[in-house]
Short mmCIF file of C-alpha atoms and ligand atoms in Angstrom, two decimals:
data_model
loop_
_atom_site.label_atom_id
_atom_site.label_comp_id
_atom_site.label_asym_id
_atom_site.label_seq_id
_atom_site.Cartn_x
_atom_site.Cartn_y
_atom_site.Cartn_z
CA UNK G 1361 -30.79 -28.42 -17.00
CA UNK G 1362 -29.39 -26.09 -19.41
CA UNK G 1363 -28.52 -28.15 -22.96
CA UNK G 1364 -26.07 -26.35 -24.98
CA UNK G 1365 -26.92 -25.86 -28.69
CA UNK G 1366 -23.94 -27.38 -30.69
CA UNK G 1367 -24.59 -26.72 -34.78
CA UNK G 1368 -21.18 -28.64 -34.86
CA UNK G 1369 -23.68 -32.07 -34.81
CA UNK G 1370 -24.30 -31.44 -38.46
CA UNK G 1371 -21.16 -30.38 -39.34
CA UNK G 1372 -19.08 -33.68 -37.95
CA UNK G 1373 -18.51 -35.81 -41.30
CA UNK G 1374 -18.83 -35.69 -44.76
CA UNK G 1375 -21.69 -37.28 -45.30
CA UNK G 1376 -23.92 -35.27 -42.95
CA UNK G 1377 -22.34 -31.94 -44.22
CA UNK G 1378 -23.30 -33.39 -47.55
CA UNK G 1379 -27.04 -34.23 -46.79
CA UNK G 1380 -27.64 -30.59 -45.09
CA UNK G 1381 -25.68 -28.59 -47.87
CA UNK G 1382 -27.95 -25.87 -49.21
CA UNK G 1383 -26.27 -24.54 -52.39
CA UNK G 1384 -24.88 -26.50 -55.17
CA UNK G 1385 -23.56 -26.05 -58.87
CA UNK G 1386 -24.09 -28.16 -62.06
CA UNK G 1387 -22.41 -27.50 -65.39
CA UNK G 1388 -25.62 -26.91 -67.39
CA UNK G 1389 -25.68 -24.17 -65.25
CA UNK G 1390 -22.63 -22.22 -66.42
CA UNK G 1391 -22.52 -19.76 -69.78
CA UNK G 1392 -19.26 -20.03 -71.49
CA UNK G 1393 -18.34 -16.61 -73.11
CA UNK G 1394 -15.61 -16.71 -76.06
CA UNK G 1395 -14.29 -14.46 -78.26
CA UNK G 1396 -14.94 -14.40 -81.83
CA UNK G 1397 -11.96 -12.68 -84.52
CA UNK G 1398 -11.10 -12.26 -88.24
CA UNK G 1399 -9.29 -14.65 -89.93
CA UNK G 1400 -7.89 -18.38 -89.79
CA UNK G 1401 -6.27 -21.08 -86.70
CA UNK G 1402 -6.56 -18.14 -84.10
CA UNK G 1403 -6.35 -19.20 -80.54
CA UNK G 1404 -5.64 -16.52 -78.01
CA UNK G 1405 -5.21 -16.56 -74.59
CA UNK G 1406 -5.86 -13.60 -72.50
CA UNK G 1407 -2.03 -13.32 -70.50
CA UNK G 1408 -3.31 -13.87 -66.66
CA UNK G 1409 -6.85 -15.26 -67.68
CA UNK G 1410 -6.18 -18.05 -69.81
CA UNK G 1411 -9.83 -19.24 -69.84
CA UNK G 1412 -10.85 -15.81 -71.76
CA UNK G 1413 -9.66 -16.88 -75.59
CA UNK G 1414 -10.05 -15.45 -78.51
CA UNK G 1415 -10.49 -17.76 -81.21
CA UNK G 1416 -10.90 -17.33 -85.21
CA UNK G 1417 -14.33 -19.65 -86.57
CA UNK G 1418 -12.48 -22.34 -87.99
CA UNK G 1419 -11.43 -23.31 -83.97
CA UNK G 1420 -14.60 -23.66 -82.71
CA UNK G 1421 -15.41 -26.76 -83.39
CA UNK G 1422 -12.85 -28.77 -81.17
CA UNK G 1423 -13.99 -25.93 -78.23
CA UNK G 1424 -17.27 -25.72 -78.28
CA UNK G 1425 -17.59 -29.64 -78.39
CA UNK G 1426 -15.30 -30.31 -76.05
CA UNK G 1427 -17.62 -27.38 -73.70
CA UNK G 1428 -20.70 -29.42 -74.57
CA UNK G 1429 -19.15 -32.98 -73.25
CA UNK G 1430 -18.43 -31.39 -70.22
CA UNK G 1431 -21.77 -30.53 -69.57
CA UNK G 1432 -22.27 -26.64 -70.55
CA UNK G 1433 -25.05 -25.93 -72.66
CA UNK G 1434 -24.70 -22.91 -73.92
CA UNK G 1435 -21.78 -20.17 -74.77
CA UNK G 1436 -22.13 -16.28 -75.22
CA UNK G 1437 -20.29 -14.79 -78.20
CA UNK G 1438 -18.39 -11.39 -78.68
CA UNK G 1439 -16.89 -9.92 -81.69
CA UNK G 1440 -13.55 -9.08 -82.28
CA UNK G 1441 -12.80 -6.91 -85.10
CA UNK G 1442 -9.93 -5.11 -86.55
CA UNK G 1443 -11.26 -2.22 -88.02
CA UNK G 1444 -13.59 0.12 -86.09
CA UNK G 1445 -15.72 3.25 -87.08
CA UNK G 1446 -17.68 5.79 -84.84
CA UNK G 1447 -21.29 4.29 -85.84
CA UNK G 1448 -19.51 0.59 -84.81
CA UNK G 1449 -20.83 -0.68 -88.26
CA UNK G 1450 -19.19 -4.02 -88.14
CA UNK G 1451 -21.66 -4.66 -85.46
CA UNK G 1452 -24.17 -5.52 -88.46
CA UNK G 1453 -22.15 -7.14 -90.83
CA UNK G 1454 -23.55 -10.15 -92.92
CA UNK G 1455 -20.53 -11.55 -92.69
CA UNK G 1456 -18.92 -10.77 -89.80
CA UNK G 1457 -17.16 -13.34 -87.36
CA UNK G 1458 -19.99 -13.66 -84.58
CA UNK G 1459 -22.52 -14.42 -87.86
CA UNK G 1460 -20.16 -17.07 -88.97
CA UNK G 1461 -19.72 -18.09 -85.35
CA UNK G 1462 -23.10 -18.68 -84.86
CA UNK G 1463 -23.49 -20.61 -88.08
CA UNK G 1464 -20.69 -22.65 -87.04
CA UNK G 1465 -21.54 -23.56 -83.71
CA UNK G 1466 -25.40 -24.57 -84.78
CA UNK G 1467 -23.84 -27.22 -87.61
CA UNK G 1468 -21.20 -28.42 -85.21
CA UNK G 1469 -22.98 -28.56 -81.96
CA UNK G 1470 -26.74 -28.12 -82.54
CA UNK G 1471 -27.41 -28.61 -79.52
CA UNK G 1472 -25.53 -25.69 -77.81
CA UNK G 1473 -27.31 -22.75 -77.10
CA UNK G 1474 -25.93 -20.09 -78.88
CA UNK G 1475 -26.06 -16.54 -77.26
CA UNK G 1476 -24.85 -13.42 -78.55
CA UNK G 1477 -23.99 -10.31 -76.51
CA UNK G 1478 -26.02 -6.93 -77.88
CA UNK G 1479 -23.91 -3.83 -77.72
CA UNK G 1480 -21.81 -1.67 -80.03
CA UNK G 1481 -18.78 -1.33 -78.03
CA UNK G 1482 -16.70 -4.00 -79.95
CA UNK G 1483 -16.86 -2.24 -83.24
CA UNK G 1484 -17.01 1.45 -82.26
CA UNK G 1485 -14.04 3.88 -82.22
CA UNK G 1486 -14.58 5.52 -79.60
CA UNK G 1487 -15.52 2.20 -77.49
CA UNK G 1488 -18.83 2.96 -76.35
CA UNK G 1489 -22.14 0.91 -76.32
CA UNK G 1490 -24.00 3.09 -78.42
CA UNK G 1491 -24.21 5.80 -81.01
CA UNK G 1492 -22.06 8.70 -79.31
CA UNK G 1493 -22.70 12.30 -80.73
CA UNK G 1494 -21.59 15.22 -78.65
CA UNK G 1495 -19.87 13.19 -75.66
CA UNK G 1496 -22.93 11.29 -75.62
CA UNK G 1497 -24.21 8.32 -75.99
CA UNK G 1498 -27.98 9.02 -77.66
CA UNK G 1499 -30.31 6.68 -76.46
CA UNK G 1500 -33.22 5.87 -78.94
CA UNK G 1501 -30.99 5.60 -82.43
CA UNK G 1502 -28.71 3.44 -80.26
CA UNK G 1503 -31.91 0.87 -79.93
CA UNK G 1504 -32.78 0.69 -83.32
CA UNK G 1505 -29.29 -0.30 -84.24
CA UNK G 1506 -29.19 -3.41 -81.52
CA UNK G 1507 -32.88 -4.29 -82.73
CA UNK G 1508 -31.07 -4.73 -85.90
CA UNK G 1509 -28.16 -6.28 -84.73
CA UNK G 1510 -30.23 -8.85 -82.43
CA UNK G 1511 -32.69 -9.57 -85.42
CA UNK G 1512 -28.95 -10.38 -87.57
CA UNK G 1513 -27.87 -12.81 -85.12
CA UNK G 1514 -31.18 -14.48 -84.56
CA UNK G 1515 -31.41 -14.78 -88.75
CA UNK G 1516 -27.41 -16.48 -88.35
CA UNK G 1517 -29.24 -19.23 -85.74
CA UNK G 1518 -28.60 -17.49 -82.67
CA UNK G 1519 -31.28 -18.82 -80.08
CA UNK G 1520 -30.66 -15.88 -77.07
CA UNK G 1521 -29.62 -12.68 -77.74
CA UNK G 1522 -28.54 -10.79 -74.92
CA UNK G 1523 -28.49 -7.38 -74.66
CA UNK G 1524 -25.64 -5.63 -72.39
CA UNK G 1525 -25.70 -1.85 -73.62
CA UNK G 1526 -27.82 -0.24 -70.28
CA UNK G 1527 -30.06 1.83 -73.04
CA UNK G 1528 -33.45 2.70 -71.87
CA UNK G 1529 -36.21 0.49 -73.37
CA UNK G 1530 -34.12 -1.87 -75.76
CA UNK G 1531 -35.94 -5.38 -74.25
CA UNK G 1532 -38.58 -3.81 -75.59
CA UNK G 1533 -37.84 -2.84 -78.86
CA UNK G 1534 -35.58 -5.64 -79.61
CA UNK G 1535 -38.56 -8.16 -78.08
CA UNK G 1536 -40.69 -6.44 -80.89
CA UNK G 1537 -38.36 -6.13 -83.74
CA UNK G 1538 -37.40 -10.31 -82.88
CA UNK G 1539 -41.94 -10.94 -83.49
CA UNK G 1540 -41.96 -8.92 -86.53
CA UNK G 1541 -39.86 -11.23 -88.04
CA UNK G 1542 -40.76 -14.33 -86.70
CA UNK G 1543 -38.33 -14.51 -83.95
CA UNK G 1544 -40.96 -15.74 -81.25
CA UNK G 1545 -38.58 -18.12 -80.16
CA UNK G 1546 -35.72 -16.12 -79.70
CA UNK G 1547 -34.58 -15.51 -75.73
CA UNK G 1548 -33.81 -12.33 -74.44
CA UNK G 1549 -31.19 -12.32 -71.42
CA UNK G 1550 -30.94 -8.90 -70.56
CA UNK G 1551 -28.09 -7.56 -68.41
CA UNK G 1552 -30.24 -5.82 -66.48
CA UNK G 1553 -28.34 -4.62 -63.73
CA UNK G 1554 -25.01 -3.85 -65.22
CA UNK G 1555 -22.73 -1.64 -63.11
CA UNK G 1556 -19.93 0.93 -64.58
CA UNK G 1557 -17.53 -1.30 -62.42
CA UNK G 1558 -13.54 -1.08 -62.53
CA UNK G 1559 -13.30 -5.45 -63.24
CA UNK G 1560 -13.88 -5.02 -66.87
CA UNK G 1561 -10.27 -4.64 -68.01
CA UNK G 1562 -9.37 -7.98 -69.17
CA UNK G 1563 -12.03 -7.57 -71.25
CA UNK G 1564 -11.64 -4.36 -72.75
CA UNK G 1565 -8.13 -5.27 -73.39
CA UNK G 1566 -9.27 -8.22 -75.39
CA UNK G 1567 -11.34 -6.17 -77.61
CA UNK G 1568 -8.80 -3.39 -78.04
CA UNK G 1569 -10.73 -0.51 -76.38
CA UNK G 1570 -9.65 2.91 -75.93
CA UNK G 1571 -13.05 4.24 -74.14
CA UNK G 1572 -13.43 7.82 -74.31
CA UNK G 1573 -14.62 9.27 -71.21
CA UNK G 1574 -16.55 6.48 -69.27
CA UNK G 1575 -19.45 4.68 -69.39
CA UNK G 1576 -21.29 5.87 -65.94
CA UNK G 1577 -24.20 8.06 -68.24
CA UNK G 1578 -25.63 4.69 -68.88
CA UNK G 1579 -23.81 1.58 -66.78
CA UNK G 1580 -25.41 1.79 -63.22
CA UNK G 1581 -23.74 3.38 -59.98
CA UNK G 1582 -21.96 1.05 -57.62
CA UNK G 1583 -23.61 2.54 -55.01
CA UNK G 1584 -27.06 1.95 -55.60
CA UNK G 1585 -29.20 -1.12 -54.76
CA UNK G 1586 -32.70 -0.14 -54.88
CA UNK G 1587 -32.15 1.48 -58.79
CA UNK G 1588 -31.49 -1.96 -59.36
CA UNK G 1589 -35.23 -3.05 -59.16
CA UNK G 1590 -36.25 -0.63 -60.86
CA UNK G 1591 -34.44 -2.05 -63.75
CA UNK G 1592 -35.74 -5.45 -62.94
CA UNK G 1593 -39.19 -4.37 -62.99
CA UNK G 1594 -38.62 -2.33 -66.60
CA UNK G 1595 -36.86 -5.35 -68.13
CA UNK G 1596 -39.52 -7.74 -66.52
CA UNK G 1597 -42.37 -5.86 -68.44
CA UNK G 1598 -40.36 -5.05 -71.61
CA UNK G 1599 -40.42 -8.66 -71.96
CA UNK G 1600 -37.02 -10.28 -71.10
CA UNK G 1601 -36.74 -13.98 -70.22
CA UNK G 1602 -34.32 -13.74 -68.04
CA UNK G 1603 -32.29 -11.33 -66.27
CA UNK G 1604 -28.80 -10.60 -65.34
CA UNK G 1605 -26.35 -8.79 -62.73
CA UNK G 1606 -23.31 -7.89 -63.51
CA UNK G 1607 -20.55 -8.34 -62.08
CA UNK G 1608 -21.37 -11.27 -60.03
CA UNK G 1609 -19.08 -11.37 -56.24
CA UNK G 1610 -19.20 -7.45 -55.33
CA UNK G 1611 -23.31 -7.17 -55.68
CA UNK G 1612 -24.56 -10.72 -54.81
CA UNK G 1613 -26.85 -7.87 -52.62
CA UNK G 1614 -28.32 -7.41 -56.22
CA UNK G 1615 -28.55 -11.03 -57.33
CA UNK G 1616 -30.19 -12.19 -53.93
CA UNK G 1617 -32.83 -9.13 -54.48
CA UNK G 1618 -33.50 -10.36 -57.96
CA UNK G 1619 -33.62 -14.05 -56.73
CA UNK G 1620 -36.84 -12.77 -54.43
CA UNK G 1621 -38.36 -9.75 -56.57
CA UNK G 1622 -38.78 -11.72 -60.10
CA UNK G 1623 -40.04 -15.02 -61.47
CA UNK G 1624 -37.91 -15.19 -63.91
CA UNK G 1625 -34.25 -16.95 -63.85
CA UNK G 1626 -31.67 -14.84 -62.55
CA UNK G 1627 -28.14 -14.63 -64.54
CA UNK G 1628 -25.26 -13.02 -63.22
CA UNK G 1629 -21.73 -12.40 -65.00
CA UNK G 1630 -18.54 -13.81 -63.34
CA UNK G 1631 -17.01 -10.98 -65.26
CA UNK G 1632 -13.21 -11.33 -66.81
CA UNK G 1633 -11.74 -8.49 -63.53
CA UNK G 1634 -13.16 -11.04 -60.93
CA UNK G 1635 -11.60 -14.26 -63.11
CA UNK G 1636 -8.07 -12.42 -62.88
CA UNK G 1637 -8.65 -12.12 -59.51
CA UNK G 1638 -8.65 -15.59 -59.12
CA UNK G 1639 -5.54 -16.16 -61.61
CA UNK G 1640 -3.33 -13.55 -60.35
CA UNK G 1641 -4.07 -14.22 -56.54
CA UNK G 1642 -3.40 -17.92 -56.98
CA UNK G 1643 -0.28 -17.12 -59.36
CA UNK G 1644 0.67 -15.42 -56.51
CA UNK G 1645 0.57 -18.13 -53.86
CA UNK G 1646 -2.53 -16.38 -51.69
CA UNK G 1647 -5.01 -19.09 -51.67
CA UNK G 1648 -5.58 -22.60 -54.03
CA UNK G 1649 -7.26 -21.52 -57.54
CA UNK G 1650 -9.27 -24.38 -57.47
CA UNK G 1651 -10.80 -23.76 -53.95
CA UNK G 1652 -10.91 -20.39 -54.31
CA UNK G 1653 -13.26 -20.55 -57.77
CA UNK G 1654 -15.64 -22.92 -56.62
CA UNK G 1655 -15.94 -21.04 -53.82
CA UNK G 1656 -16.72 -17.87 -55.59
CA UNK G 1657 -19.31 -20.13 -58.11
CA UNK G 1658 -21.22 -21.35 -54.87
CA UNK G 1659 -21.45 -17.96 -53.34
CA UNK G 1660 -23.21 -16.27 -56.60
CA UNK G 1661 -25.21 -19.36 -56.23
CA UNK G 1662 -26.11 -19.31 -52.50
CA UNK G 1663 -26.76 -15.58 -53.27
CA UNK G 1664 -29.68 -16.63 -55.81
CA UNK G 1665 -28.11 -17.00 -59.32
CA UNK G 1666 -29.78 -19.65 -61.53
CA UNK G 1667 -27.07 -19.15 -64.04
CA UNK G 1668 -23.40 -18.06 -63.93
CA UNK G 1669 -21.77 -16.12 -67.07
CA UNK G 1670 -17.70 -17.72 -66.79
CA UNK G 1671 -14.50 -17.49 -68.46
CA UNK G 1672 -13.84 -20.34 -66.05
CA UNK G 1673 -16.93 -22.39 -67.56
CA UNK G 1674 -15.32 -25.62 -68.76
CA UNK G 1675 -12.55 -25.65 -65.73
CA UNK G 1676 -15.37 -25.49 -63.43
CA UNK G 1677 -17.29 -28.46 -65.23
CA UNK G 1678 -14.04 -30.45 -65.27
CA UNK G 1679 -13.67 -29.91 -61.67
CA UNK G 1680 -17.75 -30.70 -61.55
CA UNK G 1681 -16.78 -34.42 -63.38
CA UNK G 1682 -13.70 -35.05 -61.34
CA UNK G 1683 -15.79 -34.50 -57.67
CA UNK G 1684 -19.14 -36.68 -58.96
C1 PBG N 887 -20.11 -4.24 -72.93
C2 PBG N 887 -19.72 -5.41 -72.15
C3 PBG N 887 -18.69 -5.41 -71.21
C4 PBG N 887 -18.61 -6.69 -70.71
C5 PBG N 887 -19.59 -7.47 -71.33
N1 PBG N 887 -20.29 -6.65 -72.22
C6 PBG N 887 -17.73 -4.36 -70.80
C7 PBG N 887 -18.14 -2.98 -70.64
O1 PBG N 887 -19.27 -2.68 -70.30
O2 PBG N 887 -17.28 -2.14 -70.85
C8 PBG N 887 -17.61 -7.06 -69.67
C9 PBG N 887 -17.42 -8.48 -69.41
C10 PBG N 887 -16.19 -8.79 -68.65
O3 PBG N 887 -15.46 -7.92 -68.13
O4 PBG N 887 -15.92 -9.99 -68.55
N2 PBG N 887 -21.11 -4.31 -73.82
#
């Protein structure tokens, strides 16, 4: 006799559906990225991604701890700045708000891991990652600029530095300028894979950018897949720790590729487009927030992501707490 195969046997309660369930999320597990800006009691919410603030040093305290008791471990910092030039020089200033940020955050909350993002493109005029001569962006001065910007932050307490520029060879350079000062310690996540995608406007609008031209000389083509790898295997023997794609729900191709072509952990960047995705679709009465983020979370898990990069970081924890 014939038997019928019926996959709905596993699927008939919670329990079972629980026992078989192959993907799964934990707060440690989430990067929290803020927002770091001049000046005093500065809390500002991004207008349809609340989650995505930018906050002045003195209130990060009462954030970051409040992050940590929720179970994320670590949070990714960006400058904010008011006043930009063409060489981005605030990028390497002593005293600048991501230094202080980082100083902050290691007295309040040692035990946060404090990453910074490497890149120009929050202090440069004409909002590129680099040095940009000619309607260019020249590759090899760029580096030596984020060697000395990473070696900055890791001096300020920063324990990963994380690189998101898309210059050729900078995991290396930045790996070696990090040993020749004693930096063994220091993590590099590098965003390995980072695609000249159209979800970065929340974020560009946060920082104020007026990008001249585009970044596609140097962010990767949506298109391509196997270019990719060859990024991973560059950034896997330039040295970096780990390893990131960016963004996360429109190449989980990418991240599941990663997941099977490195040993290393795999990041990927929930980036602030796909967030406002979530907050303007919900807004508008398409589908339940809540459902609809964790949903998104397990998929760039189920795809292969050890670690998620999320404006949504400490909502997704909460929700995390409230389902345990
Ligand atoms: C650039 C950088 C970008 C993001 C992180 N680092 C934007 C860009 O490449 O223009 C985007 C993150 C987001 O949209 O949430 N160094």
């Amino acid at each position: 006799m014939e038997t019928l195969i019926r996959p709905r046997r596993l699927r008939q309660n919670p329990a079972i559906r629980e026992m078989i369930r192959e993907s799964s999320l934990k707060a440690s597990q989430l990067i929290f990225p803020l927002f770091i800006c001049e000046g005093k009691n500065k809390l500002i919410r991004h207008k349809q991604v609340p989650s995505l603030m930018t906050v002045s040093v003195d209130k990060l305290k009462n954030i970051v701890t409040e992050a940590y008791a929720v179970g994320v471990r670590s949070v990714v910092l960006f400058g904010v700045v008011d006043k930009k030039d063409s060489e981005g020089s605030k990028a390497l200033d002593k005293k600048g708000p991501v230094v202080r940020a980082i100083q902050e955050i290691r007295s309040v909350c040692p035990e946060m891991q404090v990453a910074t993002d490497i890149a120009l493109d929050p202090y440069t005029s004409h909002g590129h990652d680099g040095l940009y001569e000619g309607g260019e962006v020249i590759n090899d001065e760029t580096v030596q600029v984020l060697c000395e910007m990473a070696t900055l932050h890791a001096k300020a307490g920063a324990q990963i530095v994380s690189p998101s520029d898309m210059m050729d060879g900078r995991v290396a350079a930045i790996r070696q300028a990090l040993d020749q000062e004693g930096f063994l310690k220091t993590v590099i996540l590098s965003y390995t894979a980072k695609y000249a995608s159209a979800l970065y406007g929340p974020f560009r609008d946060t920082l104020n950018v007026s990008l001249q031209g585009d970044k596609k000389s140097y962010q990767m083509d949506p298109a391509n897949r196997r270019e990719a790898l060859r990024e991973l295997s560059l950034d896997l023997n330039e040295g970096a720790d780990m390893v990131m794609v960016k963004p996360a729900l429109w190449y989980l191709d990418v991240i599941a590729d990663f997941k099977a072509s490195s040993d290393v952990p795999v990041a990927a960047y929930f980036v602030s487009g796909e967030a406002a995705l979530i907050e303007v679709g919900a807004k508008a009465g398409l589908f339940e927030k809540e459902r609809a983020l964790m949903e998104s979370m397990l998929a760039i898990r189920r795809a292969g992501a050890d670690l998620i990069l999320s404006y949504h970081a400490v909502e997704v924890a909460k929700i995390l707490q409230k389902s345990n």
